PDB file of C-alpha atoms and ligand atoms in Angstrom:
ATOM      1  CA  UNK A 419       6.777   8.777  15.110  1.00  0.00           C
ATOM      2  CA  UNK A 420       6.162   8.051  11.776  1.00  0.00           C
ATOM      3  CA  UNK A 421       4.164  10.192   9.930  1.00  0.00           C
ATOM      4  CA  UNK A 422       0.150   9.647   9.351  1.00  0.00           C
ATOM      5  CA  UNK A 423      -0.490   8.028   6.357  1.00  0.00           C
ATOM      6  CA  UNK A 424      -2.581  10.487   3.534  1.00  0.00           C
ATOM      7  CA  UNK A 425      -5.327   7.575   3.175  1.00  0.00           C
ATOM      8  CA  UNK A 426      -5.839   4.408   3.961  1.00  0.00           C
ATOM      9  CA  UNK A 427      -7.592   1.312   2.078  1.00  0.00           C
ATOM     10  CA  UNK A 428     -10.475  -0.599   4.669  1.00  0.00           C
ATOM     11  CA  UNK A 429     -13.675  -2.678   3.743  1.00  0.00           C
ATOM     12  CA  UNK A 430     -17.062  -0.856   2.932  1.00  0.00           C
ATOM     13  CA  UNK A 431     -19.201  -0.687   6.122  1.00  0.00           C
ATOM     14  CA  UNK A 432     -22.922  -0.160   5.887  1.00  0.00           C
ATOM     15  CA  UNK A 433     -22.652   2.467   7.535  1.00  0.00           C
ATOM     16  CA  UNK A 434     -20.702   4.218   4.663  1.00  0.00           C
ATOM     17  CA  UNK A 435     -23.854   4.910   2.714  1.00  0.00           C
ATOM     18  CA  UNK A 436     -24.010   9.007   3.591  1.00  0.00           C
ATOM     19  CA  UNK A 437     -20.303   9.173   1.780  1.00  0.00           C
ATOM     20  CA  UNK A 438     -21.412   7.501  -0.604  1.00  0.00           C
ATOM     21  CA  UNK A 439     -24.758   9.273  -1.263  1.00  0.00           C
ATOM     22  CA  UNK A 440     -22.663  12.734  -1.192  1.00  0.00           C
ATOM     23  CA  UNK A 441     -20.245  10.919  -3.907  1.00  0.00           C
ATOM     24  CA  UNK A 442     -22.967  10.317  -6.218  1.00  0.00           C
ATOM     25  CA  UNK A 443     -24.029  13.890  -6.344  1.00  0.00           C
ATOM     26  CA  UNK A 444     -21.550  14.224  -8.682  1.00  0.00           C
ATOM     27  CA  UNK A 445     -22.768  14.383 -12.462  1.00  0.00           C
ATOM     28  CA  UNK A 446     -19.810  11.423 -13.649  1.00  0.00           C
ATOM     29  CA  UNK A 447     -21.157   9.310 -11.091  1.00  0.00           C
ATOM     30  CA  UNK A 448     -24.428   8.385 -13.175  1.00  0.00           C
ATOM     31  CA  UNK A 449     -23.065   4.921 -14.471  1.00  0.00           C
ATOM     32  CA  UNK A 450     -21.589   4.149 -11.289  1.00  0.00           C
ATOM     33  CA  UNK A 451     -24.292   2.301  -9.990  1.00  0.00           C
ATOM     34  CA  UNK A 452     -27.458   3.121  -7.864  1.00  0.00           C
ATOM     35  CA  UNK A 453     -27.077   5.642  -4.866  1.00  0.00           C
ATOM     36  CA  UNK A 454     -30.266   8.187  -5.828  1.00  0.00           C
ATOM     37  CA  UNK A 455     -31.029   8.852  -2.325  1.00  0.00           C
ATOM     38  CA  UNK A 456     -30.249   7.085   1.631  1.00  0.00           C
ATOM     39  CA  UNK A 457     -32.149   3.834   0.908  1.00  0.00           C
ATOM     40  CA  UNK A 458     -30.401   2.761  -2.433  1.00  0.00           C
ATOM     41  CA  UNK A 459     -27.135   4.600  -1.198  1.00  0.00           C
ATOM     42  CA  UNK A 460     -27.630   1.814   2.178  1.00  0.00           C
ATOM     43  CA  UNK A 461     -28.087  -1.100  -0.298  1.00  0.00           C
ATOM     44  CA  UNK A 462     -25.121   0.160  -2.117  1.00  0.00           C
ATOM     45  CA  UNK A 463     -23.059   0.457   0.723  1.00  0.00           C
ATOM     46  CA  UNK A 464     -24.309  -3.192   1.975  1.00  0.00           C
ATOM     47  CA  UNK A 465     -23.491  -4.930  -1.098  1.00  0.00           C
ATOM     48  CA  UNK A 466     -20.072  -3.875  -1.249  1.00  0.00           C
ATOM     49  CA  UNK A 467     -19.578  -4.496   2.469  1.00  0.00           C
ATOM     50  CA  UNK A 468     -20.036  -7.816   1.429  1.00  0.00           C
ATOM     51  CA  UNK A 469     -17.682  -8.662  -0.962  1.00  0.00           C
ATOM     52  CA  UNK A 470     -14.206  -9.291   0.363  1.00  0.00           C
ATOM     53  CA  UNK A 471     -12.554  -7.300  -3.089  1.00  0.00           C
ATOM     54  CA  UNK A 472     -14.110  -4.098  -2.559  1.00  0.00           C
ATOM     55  CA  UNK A 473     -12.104  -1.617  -0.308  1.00  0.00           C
ATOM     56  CA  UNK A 474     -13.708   1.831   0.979  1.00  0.00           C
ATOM     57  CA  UNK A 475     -10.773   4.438   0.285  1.00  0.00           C
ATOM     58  CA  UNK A 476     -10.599   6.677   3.406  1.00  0.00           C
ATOM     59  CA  UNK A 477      -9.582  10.221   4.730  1.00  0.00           C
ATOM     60  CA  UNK A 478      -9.786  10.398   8.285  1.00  0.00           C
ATOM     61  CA  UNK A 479     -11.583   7.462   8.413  1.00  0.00           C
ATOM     62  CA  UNK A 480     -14.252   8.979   5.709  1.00  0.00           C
ATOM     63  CA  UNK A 481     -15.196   7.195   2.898  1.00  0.00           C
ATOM     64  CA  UNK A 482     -13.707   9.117  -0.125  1.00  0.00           C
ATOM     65  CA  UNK A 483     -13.699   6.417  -2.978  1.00  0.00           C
ATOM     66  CA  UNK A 484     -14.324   3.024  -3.623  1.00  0.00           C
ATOM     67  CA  UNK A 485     -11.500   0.695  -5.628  1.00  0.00           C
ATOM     68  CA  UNK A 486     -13.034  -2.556  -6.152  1.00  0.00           C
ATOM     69  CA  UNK A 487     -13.428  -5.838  -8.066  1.00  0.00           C
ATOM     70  CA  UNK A 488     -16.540  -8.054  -8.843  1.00  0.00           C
ATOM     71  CA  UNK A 489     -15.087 -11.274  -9.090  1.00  0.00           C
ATOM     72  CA  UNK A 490     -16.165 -14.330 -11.150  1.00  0.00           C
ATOM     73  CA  UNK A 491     -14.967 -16.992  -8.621  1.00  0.00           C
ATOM     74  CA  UNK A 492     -14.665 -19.930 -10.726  1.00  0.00           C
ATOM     75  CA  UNK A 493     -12.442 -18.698 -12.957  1.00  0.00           C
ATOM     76  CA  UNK A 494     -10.619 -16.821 -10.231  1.00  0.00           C
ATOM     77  CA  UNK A 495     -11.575 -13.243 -12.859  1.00  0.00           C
ATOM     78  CA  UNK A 496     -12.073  -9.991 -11.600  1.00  0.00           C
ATOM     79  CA  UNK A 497     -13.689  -6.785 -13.181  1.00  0.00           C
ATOM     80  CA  UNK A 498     -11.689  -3.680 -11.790  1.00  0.00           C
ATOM     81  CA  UNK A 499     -13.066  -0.494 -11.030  1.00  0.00           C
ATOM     82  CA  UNK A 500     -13.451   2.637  -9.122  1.00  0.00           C
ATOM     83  CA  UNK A 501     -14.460   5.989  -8.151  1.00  0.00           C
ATOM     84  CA  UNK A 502     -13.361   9.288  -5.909  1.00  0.00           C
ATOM     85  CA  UNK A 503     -15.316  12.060  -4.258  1.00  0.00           C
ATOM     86  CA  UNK A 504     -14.776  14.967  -6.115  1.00  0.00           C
ATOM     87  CA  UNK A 505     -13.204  16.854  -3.563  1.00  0.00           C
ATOM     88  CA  UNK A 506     -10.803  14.075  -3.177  1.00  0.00           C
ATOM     89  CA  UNK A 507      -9.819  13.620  -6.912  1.00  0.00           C
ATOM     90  CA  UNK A 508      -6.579  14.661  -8.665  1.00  0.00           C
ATOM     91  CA  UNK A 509      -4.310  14.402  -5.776  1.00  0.00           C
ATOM     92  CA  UNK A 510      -2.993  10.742  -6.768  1.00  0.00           C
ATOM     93  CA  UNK A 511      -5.088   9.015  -4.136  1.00  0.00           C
ATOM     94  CA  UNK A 512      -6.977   7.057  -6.904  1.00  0.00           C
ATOM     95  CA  UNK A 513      -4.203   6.153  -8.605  1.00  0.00           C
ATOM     96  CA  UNK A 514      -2.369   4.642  -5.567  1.00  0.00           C
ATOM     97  CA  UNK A 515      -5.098   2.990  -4.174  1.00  0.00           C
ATOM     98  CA  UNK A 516      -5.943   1.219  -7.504  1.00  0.00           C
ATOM     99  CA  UNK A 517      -1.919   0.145  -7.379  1.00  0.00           C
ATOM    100  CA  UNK A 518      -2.487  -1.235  -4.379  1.00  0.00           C
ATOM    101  CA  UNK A 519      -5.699  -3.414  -5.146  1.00  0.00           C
ATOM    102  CA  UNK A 520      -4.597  -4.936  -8.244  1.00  0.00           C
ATOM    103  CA  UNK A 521      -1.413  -5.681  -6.837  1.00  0.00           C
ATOM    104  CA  UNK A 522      -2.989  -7.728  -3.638  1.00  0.00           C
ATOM    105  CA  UNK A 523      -5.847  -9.013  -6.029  1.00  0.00           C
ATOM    106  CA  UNK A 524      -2.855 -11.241  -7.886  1.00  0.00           C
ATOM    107  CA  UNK A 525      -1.211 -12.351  -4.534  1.00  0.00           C
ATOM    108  CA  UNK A 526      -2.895 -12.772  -1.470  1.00  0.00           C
ATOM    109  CA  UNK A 527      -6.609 -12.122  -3.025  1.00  0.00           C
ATOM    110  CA  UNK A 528      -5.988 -15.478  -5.107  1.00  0.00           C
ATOM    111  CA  UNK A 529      -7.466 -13.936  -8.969  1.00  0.00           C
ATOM    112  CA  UNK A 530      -5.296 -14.892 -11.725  1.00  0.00           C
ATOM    113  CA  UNK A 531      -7.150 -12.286 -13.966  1.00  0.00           C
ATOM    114  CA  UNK A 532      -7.974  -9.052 -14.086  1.00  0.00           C
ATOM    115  CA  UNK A 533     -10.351  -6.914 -16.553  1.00  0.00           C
ATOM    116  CA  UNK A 534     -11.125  -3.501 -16.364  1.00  0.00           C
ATOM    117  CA  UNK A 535     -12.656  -1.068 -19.339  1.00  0.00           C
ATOM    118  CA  UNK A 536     -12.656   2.689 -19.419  1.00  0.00           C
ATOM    119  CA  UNK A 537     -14.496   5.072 -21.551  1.00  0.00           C
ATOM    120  CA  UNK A 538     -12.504   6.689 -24.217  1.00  0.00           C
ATOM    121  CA  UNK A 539     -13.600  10.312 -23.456  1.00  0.00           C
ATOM    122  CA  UNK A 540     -12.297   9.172 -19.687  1.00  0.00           C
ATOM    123  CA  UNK A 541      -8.586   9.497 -19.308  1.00  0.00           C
ATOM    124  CA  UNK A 542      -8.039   9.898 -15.453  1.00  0.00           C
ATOM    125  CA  UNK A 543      -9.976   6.438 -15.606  1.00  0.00           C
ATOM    126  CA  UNK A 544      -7.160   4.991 -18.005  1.00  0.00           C
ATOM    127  CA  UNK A 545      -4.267   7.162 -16.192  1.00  0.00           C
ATOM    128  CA  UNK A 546      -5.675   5.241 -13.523  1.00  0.00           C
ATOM    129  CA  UNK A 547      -5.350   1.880 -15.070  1.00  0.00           C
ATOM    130  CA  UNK A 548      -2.001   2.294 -16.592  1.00  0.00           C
ATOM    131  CA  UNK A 549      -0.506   3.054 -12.786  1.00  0.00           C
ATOM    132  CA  UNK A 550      -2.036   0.018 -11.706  1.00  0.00           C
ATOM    133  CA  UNK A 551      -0.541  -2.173 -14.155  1.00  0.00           C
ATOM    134  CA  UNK A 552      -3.209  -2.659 -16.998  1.00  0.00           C
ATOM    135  CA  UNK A 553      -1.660  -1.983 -20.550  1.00  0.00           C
TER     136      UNK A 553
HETATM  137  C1  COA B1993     -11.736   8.774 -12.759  1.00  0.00           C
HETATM  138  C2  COA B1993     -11.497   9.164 -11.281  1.00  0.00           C
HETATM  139  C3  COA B1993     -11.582   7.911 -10.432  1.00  0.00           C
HETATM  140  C4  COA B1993     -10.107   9.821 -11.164  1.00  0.00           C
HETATM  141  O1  COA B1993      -9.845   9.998  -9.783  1.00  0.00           O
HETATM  142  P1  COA B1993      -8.654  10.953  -9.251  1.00  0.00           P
HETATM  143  O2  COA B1993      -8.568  10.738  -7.781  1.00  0.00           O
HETATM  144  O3  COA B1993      -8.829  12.324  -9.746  1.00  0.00           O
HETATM  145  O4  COA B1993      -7.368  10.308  -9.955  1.00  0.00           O
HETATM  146  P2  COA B1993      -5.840  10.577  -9.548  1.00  0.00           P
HETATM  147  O5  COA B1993      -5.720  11.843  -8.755  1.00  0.00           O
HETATM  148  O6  COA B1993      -5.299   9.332  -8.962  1.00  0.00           O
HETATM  149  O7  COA B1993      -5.224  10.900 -10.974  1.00  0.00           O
HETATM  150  C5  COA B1993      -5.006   9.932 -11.965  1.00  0.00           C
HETATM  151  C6  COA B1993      -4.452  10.603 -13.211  1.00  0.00           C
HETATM  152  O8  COA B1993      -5.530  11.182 -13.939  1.00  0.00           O
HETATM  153  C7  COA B1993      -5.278  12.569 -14.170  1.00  0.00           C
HETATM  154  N1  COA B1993      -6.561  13.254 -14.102  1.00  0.00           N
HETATM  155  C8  COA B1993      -7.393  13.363 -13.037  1.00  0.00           C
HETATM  156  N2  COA B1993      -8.506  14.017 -13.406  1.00  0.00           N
HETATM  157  C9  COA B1993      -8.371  14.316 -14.723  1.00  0.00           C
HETATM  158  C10 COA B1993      -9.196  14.972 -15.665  1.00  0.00           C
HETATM  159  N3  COA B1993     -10.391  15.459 -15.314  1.00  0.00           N
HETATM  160  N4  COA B1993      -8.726  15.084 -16.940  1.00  0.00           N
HETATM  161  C11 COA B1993      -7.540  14.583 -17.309  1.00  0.00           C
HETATM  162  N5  COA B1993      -6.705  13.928 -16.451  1.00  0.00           N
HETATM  163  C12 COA B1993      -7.122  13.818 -15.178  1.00  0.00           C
HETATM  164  C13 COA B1993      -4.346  12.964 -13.050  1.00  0.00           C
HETATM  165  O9  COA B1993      -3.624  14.126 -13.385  1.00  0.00           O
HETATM  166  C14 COA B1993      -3.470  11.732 -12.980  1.00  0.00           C
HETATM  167  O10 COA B1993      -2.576  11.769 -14.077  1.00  0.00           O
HETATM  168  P3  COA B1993      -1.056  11.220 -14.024  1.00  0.00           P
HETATM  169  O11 COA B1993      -1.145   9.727 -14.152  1.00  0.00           O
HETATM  170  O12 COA B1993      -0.407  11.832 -15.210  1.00  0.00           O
HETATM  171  O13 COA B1993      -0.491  11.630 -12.707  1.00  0.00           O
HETATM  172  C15 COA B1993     -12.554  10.219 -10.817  1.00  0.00           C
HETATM  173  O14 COA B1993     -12.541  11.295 -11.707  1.00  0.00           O
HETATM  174  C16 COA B1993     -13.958   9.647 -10.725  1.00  0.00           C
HETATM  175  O15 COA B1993     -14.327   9.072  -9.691  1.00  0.00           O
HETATM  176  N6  COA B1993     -14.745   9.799 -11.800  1.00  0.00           N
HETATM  177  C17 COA B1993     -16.128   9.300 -11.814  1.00  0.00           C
HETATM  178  C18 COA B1993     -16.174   7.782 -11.826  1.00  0.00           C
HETATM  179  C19 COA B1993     -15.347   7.178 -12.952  1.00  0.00           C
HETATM  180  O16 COA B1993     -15.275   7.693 -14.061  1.00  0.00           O
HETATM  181  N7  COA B1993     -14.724   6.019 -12.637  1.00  0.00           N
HETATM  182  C20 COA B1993     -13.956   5.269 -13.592  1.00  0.00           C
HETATM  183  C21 COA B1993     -14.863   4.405 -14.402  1.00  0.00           C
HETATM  184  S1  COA B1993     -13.970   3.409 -15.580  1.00  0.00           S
END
């Protein structure tokens, strides 16, 4: 048998909102968007079960993380980005998982484009990019 993978990459289900809610307790969450409390944290979760580029990274089937692109369709453009529950950070699962995205984003997801920014006092955020291929 081979063995079970560490996490696995799945679309955002509504129902993901209490993950995501306990993600957002996290001080460095603040500019990730609004998940203040179970309503906003349902329309977060909603939104990105929506769109087809945004992937729910998963532990047991828990939301840990999101890796995710909006993407300007016309122009076939997408902004990267992404976040980890901190009890699921520093064990490379970000990094992987953004490898992963950006790589299907230019094949089979169809973008020719991708744009991502990180803040300078960030550098797991630009660790992060680097592994998945931004320079
Ligand atoms: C940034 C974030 C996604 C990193 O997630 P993570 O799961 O810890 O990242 P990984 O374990 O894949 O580690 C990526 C790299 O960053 C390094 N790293 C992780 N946390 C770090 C920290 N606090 N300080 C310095 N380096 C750090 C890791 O050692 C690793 O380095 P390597 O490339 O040399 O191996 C996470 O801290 C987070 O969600 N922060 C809040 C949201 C955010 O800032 N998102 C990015 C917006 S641009």
């Amino acid at each position: 048998m081979p063995p079970e993978p560490l996490a696995v990459l799945r679309r955002v289900r509504p129902n993901d909102s209490e993950a995501i809610l306990q993600a957002f307790t996290a001080p460095d969450m603040s500019r990730q968007g609004d998940a203040q409390d179970l309503g906003t944290a349902a329309t977060y979760a909603r939104r990105l079960s929506e769109n087809p580029f945004a992937f729910g990274l998963t532990t047991d089937g828990t939301l840990r993380g999101v890796v995710a692109l909006n993407v300007d369709h016309g122009n076939r453009l997408g902004w990267f980005w992404y976040w980890t529950h901190p009890s699921h950070r520093r064990r490379g699962l970000t990094k992987c998982a953004a490898g992963t995205v950006s790589n299907w984003a230019l094949s089979a997801g169809g973008l020719e484009r991708l744009e991502l920014g990180h803040r300078a006092n960030n550098p797991a955020s630009g660790r992060i990019a680097l592994a998945a291929g931004f320079i």
